[in-house]
Tab-separated table of C-alpha atoms in Angstrom:
chain	number	residue	atom	x	y	z
A	17	VAL	CA	-0.042	0.109	0.047
A	18	LEU	CA	1.598	3.314	-1.191
A	19	LEU	CA	-1.281	5.509	0.139
A	20	ALA	CA	-4.336	4.966	2.210
A	21	SER	CA	-6.457	8.210	2.551
A	22	GLY	CA	-9.629	8.006	4.750
A	23	PHE	CA	-11.068	4.644	5.507
A	24	VAL	CA	-9.252	1.880	3.447
A	25	THR	CA	-9.801	-1.765	4.614
A	26	LEU	CA	-8.413	-5.160	3.851
A	27	GLU	CA	-10.726	-8.112	3.841
A	28	GLY	CA	-8.447	-11.090	3.885
A	29	LYS	CA	-7.937	-14.617	5.272
A	30	ALA	CA	-7.969	-13.086	8.726
A	31	ALA	CA	-10.386	-10.527	10.259
A	32	ALA	CA	-10.883	-7.329	8.193
A	33	ARG	CA	-8.543	-4.619	9.168
A	34	GLU	CA	-7.878	-0.924	8.273
A	35	LEU	CA	-4.958	-0.389	5.879
A	36	LYS	CA	-2.289	2.309	6.024
A	37	ALA	CA	0.785	3.105	3.849
A	38	GLY	CA	3.326	0.310	4.080
A	39	ASP	CA	0.926	-2.458	4.639
A	40	THR	CA	1.045	-5.398	2.385
A	41	PHE	CA	-1.751	-7.504	0.702
A	42	GLU	CA	-1.787	-11.004	-0.743
A	43	GLU	CA	-3.592	-12.993	-3.292
A	44	GLY	CA	-7.218	-13.473	-2.384
A	45	ASP	CA	-7.395	-10.288	-0.440
A	46	VAL	CA	-10.005	-7.564	-0.983
A	47	VAL	CA	-9.133	-3.959	-0.746
A	48	ALA	CA	-11.967	-1.512	-0.207
A	49	THR	CA	-12.223	2.217	-0.025
A	50	GLY	CA	-14.934	4.023	1.938
A	51	GLU	CA	-16.875	7.134	1.019
A	52	GLY	CA	-14.341	9.982	0.449
A	53	SER	CA	-11.443	7.688	0.579
A	54	ARG	CA	-8.797	6.198	-1.786
A	55	ALA	CA	-5.943	4.079	-1.935
A	56	GLN	CA	-2.911	3.586	-4.174
A	57	LEU	CA	-1.495	0.051	-4.515
A	58	LEU	CA	1.884	-1.162	-5.904
A	59	LEU	CA	1.390	-4.553	-7.569
A	60	ALA	CA	4.128	-7.157	-8.170
A	61	ASP	CA	4.328	-6.400	-11.860
A	62	GLY	CA	5.273	-2.778	-10.946
A	63	SER	CA	2.011	-1.315	-11.947
A	64	ARG	CA	0.164	1.030	-9.646
A	65	ILE	CA	-3.614	1.335	-9.135
A	66	VAL	CA	-5.455	3.968	-7.442
A	67	LEU	CA	-8.820	3.093	-6.049
A	68	ARG	CA	-11.520	5.692	-6.057
A	69	ALA	CA	-13.955	6.200	-3.173
A	70	GLY	CA	-16.406	3.348	-2.721
A	71	SER	CA	-14.416	0.723	-4.541
A	72	ARG	CA	-13.568	-2.902	-3.896
A	73	VAL	CA	-10.939	-4.902	-5.826
A	74	ARG	CA	-9.983	-8.494	-5.162
A	75	ILE	CA	-6.297	-9.430	-5.772
A	76	ASP	CA	-6.540	-12.608	-7.499
A	77	GLN	CA	-2.985	-13.352	-8.618
A	78	LEU	CA	0.379	-11.630	-8.249
A	79	VAL	CA	3.339	-13.171	-10.270
A	80	MET	CA	6.872	-11.881	-10.016
A	81	PRO	CA	9.840	-13.247	-11.760
A	82	SER	CA	12.183	-15.058	-9.446
A	83	SER	CA	14.926	-12.775	-10.491
A	84	VAL	CA	12.989	-9.852	-8.927
A	85	ARG	CA	13.446	-9.313	-5.222
A	86	GLU	CA	11.174	-6.394	-4.692
A	87	PRO	CA	7.790	-5.441	-6.393
A	88	GLY	CA	7.997	-2.388	-8.522
A	89	ARG	CA	11.799	-2.363	-8.610
A	90	ARG	CA	12.501	-4.514	-11.762
A	91	LYS	CA	15.045	-3.525	-14.251
A	92	GLY	CA	14.976	-4.459	-17.895
A	93	ALA	CA	12.117	-5.768	-20.179
A	94	SER	CA	13.118	-9.317	-19.528
A	95	ALA	CA	11.536	-9.405	-16.078
A	96	VAL	CA	7.826	-10.270	-17.146
A	97	ALA	CA	5.398	-10.129	-14.393
A	98	LYS	CA	1.614	-10.396	-14.171
A	99	SER	CA	-1.193	-9.153	-11.854
A	100	VAL	CA	-4.907	-10.254	-12.049
A	101	THR	CA	-7.527	-8.551	-10.024
A	102	THR	CA	-11.229	-8.387	-9.963
A	103	LEU	CA	-13.241	-5.117	-10.079
A	104	LEU	CA	-15.996	-5.840	-7.586
A	105	GLN	CA	-17.353	-2.276	-7.059
A	106	GLY	CA	-16.471	1.306	-8.060
A	107	GLY	CA	-13.418	2.111	-9.961
A	108	PHE	CA	-9.700	2.721	-10.363
A	109	SER	CA	-6.938	4.192	-12.308
A	110	SER	CA	-3.942	2.267	-13.395
A	111	ARG	CA	-0.398	3.105	-14.708
A	112	GLY	CA	2.035	0.394	-15.753
A	113	PRO	CA	5.784	1.124	-15.599
A	114	ALA	CA	7.350	2.570	-18.673
A	115	GLY	CA	9.609	0.453	-20.781
A	116	VAL	CA	8.802	-2.913	-19.342
A	117	GLU	CA	6.384	-5.594	-20.220
A	118	PRO	CA	4.147	-6.167	-17.220
A	119	MET	CA	0.721	-7.759	-17.928
A	120	GLN	CA	-2.157	-6.475	-15.869
A	121	GLU	CA	-5.639	-8.241	-16.207
A	122	VAL	CA	-8.803	-6.886	-14.553
A	123	GLN	CA	-11.840	-9.126	-14.397
A	124	THR	CA	-15.183	-7.283	-14.792
A	125	PRO	CA	-18.756	-8.312	-15.252
A	126	LEU	CA	-18.306	-7.736	-18.998
A	127	GLY	CA	-14.942	-9.630	-19.540
A	128	THR	CA	-11.385	-9.312	-18.818
A	129	LEU	CA	-9.430	-5.980	-19.345
A	130	SER	CA	-5.760	-6.657	-20.449
A	131	ALA	CA	-3.189	-3.816	-20.394
A	132	ARG	CA	0.709	-3.468	-20.887
A	133	SER	CA	2.534	-0.308	-19.854
A	134	THR	CA	-0.732	1.639	-20.198
A	135	GLN	CA	-2.566	4.391	-18.250
A	136	TYR	CA	-6.184	3.945	-17.933
A	137	THR	CA	-9.245	4.206	-15.834
A	138	ALA	CA	-12.094	1.737	-15.333
A	139	VAL	CA	-15.375	2.482	-13.426
A	140	LEU	CA	-18.119	-0.006	-12.741
A	141	CYS	CA	-21.334	1.811	-12.364
A	142	ARG	CA	-24.402	0.081	-10.983
A	143	GLY	CA	-26.730	2.851	-9.568
A	144	ASP	CA	-23.879	4.896	-8.069
A	145	CYS	CA	-22.765	6.755	-11.189
A	146	ALA	CA	-21.511	9.968	-9.507
A	147	GLN	CA	-17.871	9.051	-10.312
A	148	ALA	CA	-18.442	7.812	-13.905
A	149	PRO	CA	-15.945	9.421	-16.387
A	150	ALA	CA	-18.627	10.714	-18.725
A	151	SER	CA	-18.775	13.712	-21.058
A	152	SER	CA	-21.984	15.997	-20.987
A	153	GLU	CA	-24.073	12.946	-21.871
A	154	ALA	CA	-26.342	11.355	-19.213
A	155	VAL	CA	-24.362	8.998	-17.034
A	156	THR	CA	-25.770	5.559	-17.343
A	157	ASP	CA	-25.107	2.173	-15.397
A	158	GLY	CA	-22.346	0.320	-17.227
A	159	LEU	CA	-18.646	-0.103	-17.499
A	160	TYR	CA	-16.709	3.101	-18.302
A	161	ILE	CA	-13.159	2.744	-19.675
A	162	VAL	CA	-10.852	5.743	-20.264
A	163	VAL	CA	-7.543	5.061	-21.992
A	164	ASP	CA	-4.987	7.892	-21.642
A	165	GLU	CA	-1.878	6.183	-22.859
A	166	GLY	CA	-1.393	2.808	-24.786
A	167	SER	CA	-4.257	0.335	-25.395
A	168	VAL	CA	-6.484	-1.801	-23.360
A	169	THR	CA	-8.297	-4.899	-24.743
A	170	LEU	CA	-11.616	-6.264	-23.379
A	171	ASN	CA	-12.145	-9.911	-24.081
A	172	GLY	CA	-15.347	-11.747	-22.976
A	173	GLY	CA	-19.029	-11.359	-24.019
A	174	THR	CA	-17.828	-8.224	-25.738
A	175	SER	CA	-14.418	-7.936	-27.428
A	176	LEU	CA	-12.605	-4.725	-28.337
A	177	THR	CA	-9.394	-2.951	-28.264
A	178	LEU	CA	-9.318	0.696	-27.203
A	179	THR	CA	-6.349	2.960	-28.069
A	180	ALA	CA	-5.602	6.291	-26.412
A	181	PRO	CA	-7.163	8.723	-26.314
A	182	ARG	CA	-10.525	6.980	-25.848
A	183	VAL	CA	-13.566	6.872	-23.471
A	184	GLU	CA	-15.889	4.035	-23.895
A	185	TRP	CA	-19.137	3.057	-22.232
A	186	LEU	CA	-20.375	-0.529	-22.195
A	187	ALA	CA	-24.022	-1.725	-21.021
A	188	LEU	CA	-23.700	-4.137	-18.063
A	189	ASP	CA	-26.056	-6.591	-19.932
A	190	GLY	CA	-23.520	-6.698	-22.889
A	191	SER	CA	-26.170	-5.193	-25.261
A	192	GLY	CA	-23.901	-2.649	-26.777
A	193	SER	CA	-21.143	0.204	-26.233
A	194	ARG	CA	-20.583	3.645	-27.386
A	195	GLN	CA	-17.646	6.010	-27.533
A	196	LEU	CA	-17.979	9.154	-25.397
């Protein structure tokens, strides 16, 4: 945990506890942010995710090459790493480390987001759309994906590749999407 502002909790194998900067998390843990709170996490692949207020993300898999002794401190493109998380509620922004090939996968209700050395935001909106990254159009329940750098691929019921700069909305029932 690089930053924990407000009420940030870890729901893990043991009892739930509040998180602070410097705390660690493991596969299977859920990191949650309360109202008006946020957290920045450093994953084993060197990428960082910033959780928005009212978000929940489960850490499913953290794979770091054996040649790497500390997460986020890899040198060289040969150290391939991978993180898999599940967006349960709310949203996050992510930034992969420049010049390396980490693979970040995020499971969503509509499929798996895959990104490499990319900066993007994903917000899952279910009746709580106040934080949705929308233009002047009406904010509607769905999955919002904003790609600021690089590209993100969604594979699942809907398959598409979004290249920066791009903002896309996808209906939760898989009935369609539109560029915003």
